[in-house]
C-alpha positions as a Markdown table, in Angstrom:
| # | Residue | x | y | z |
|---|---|---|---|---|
| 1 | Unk | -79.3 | -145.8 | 21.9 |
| 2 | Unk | -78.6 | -148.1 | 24.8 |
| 3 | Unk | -77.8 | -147.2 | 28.2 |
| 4 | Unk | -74.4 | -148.0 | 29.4 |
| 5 | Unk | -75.4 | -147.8 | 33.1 |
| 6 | Unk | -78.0 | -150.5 | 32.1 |
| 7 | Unk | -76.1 | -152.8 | 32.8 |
| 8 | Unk | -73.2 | -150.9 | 34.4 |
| 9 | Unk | -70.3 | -150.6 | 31.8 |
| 10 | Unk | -68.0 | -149.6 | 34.5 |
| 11 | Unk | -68.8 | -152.8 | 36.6 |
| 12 | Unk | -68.6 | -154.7 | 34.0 |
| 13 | Unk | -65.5 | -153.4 | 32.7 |
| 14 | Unk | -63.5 | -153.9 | 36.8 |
| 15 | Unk | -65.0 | -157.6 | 36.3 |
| 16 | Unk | -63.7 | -158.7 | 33.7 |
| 17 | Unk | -67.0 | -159.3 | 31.7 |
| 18 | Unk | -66.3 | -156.3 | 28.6 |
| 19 | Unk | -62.7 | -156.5 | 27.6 |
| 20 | Unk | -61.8 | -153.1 | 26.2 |
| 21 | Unk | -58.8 | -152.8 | 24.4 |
| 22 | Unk | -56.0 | -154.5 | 26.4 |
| 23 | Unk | -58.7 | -155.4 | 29.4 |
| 24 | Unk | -58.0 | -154.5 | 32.8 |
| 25 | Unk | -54.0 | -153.2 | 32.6 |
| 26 | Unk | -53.4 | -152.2 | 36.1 |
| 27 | Unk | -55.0 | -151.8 | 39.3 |
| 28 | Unk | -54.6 | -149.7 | 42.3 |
| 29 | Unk | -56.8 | -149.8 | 45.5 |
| 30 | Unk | -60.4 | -148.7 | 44.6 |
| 31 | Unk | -59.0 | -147.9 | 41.3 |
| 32 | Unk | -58.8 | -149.9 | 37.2 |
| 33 | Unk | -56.4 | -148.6 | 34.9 |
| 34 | Unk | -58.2 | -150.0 | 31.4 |
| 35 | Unk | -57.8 | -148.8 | 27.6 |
| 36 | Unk | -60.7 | -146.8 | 27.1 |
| 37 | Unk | -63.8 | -148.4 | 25.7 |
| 38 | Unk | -65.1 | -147.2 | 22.3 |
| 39 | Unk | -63.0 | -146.1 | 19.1 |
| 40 | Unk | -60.3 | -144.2 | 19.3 |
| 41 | Unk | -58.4 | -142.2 | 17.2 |
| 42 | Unk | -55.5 | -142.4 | 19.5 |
| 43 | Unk | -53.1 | -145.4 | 20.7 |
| 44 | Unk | -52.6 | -145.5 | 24.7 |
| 45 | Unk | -55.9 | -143.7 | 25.2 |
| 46 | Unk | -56.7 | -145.3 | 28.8 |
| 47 | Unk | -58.9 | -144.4 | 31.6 |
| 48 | Unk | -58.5 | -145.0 | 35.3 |
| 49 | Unk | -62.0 | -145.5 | 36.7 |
| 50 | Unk | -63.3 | -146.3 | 40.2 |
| 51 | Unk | -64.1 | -150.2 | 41.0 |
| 52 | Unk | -67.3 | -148.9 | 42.8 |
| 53 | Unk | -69.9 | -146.3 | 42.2 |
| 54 | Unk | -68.8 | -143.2 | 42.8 |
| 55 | Unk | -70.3 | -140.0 | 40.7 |
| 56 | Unk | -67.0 | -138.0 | 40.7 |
| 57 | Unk | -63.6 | -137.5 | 42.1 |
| 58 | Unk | -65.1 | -136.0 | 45.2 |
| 59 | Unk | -67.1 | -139.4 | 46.1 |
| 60 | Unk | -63.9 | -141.9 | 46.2 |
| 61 | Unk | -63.2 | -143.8 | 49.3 |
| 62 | Unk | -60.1 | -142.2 | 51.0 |
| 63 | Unk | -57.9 | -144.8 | 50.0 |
| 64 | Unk | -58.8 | -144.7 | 46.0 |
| 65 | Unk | -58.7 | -140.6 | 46.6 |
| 66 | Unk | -54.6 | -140.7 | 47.8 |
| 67 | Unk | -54.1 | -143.2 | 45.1 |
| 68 | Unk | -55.7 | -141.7 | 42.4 |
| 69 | Unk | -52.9 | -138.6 | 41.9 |
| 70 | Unk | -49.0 | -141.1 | 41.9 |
| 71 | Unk | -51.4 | -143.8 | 40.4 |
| 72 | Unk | -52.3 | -141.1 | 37.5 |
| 73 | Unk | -48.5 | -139.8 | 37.2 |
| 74 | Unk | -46.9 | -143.2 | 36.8 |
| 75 | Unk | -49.6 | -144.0 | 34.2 |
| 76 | Unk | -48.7 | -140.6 | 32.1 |
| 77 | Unk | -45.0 | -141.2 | 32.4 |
| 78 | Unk | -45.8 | -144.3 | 31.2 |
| 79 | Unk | -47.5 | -143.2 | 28.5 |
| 80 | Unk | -44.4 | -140.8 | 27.3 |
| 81 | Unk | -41.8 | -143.3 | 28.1 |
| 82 | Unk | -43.0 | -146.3 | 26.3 |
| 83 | Unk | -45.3 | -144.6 | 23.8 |
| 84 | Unk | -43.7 | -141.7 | 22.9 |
| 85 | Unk | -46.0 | -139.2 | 24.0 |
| 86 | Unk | -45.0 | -135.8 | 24.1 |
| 87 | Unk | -47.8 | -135.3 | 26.6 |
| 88 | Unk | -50.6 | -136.5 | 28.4 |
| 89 | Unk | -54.2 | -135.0 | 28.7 |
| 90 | Unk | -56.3 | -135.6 | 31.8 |
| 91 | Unk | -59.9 | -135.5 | 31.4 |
| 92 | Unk | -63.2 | -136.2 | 34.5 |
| 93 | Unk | -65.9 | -135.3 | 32.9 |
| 94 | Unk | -68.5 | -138.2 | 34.4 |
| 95 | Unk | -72.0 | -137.2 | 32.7 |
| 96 | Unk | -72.6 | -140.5 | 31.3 |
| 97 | Unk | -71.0 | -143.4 | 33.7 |
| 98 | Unk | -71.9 | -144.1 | 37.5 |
| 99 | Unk | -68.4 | -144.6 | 37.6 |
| 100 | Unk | -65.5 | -141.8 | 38.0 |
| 101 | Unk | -63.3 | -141.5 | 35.4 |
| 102 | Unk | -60.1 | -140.3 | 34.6 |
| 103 | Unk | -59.1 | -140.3 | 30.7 |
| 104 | Unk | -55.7 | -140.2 | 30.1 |
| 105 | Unk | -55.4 | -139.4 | 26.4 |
| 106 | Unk | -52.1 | -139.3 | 25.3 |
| 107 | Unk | -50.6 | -136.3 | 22.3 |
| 108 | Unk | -48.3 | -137.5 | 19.7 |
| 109 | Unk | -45.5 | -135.0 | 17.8 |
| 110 | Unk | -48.1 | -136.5 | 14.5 |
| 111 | Unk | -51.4 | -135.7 | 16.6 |
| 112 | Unk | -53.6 | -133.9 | 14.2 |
| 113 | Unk | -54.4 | -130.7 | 15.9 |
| 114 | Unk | -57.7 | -131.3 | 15.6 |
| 115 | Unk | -57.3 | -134.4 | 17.8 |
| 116 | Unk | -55.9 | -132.4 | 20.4 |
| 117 | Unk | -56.9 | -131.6 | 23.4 |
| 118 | Unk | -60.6 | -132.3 | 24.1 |
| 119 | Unk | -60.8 | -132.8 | 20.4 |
| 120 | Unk | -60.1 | -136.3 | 20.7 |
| 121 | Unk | -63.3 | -136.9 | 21.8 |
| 122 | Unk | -64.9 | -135.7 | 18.6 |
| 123 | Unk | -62.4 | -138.3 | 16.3 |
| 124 | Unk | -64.6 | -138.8 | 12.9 |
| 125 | Unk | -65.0 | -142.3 | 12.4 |
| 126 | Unk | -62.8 | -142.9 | 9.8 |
| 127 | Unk | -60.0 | -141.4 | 12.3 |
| 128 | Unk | -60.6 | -144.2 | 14.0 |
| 129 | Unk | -57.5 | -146.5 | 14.7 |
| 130 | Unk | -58.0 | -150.5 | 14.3 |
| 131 | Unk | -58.5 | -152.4 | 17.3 |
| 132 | Unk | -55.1 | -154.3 | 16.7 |
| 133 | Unk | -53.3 | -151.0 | 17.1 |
| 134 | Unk | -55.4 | -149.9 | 20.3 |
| 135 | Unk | -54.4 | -153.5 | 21.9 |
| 136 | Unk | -50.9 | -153.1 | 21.4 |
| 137 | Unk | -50.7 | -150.0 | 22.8 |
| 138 | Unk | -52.7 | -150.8 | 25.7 |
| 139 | Unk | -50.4 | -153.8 | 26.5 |
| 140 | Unk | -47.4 | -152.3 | 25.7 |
| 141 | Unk | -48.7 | -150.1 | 28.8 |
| 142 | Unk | -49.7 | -152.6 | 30.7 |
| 143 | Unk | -45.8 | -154.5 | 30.2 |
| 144 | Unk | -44.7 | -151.0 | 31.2 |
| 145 | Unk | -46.6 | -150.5 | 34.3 |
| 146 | Unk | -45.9 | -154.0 | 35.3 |
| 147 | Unk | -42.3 | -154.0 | 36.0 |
């Protein structure tokens, strides 16, 4: 299994250098709004994460810290306005990446309800959604967040 702090996903990912679906959508100081970087079983899945290293929350400069909460909100309405989510799930777990991250997974009315919750996270590959679907999601967000 490779290691995705060797080299760092999370700096590659605020570069530019790995394009997960939709790239980079937004940005906020200290801050990357991006669609989140491995399958998904779920359109609009994104993830804010910190353009440094930073182990949790807890560890952001000051400014990323008072973005982090409005910057969050407007993503999640986001999410329910132009997506249709019924909700929005916020997840920090950061065992695995020397970056924090925030998932923002959002719930659908047709969410399995095995898929909900923190069970999006255990999606069986054939739950999977194409890549096409996840990048029109992710830039339908990213039109959204723009304006």
């Amino acid at each position: 299994m490779s290691d995705v702090n060797d080299p760092c996903l999370g700096c590659a990912i605020v570069h530019g250098e790995v394009h997960p679906p939709g790239g980079v959508l937004a940005r906020a100081p200290g801050l990357v709004l991006h669609g989140v970087a491995s399958p998904s079983p779920v359109p609009g899945w994104v993830v804010l994460t910190s353009d440094q290293h930073v182990r949790g929350w807890y560890d952001l400069e000051e400014g990323a810290s008072r973005e982090l909460g409005p910057f969050a909100a407007r993503v999640m309405r986001a999410q329910r306005e132009v997506l249709g989510a019924e909700h929005v799930y916020a997840f920090a777990i950061g065992d695995v990446l020397r970056h924090f991250h925030l998932h923002l997974v959002p719930r659908y009315a047709d969410t399995p309800s095995h898929l909900r919750g923190r069970g999006a996270f255990d999606a069986a590959p054939a739950e999977h959604l194409p890549p096409q679907t996840l990048e029109a999601a992710a830039r339908r967000l990213a039109a959204a967040l723009a304006r």
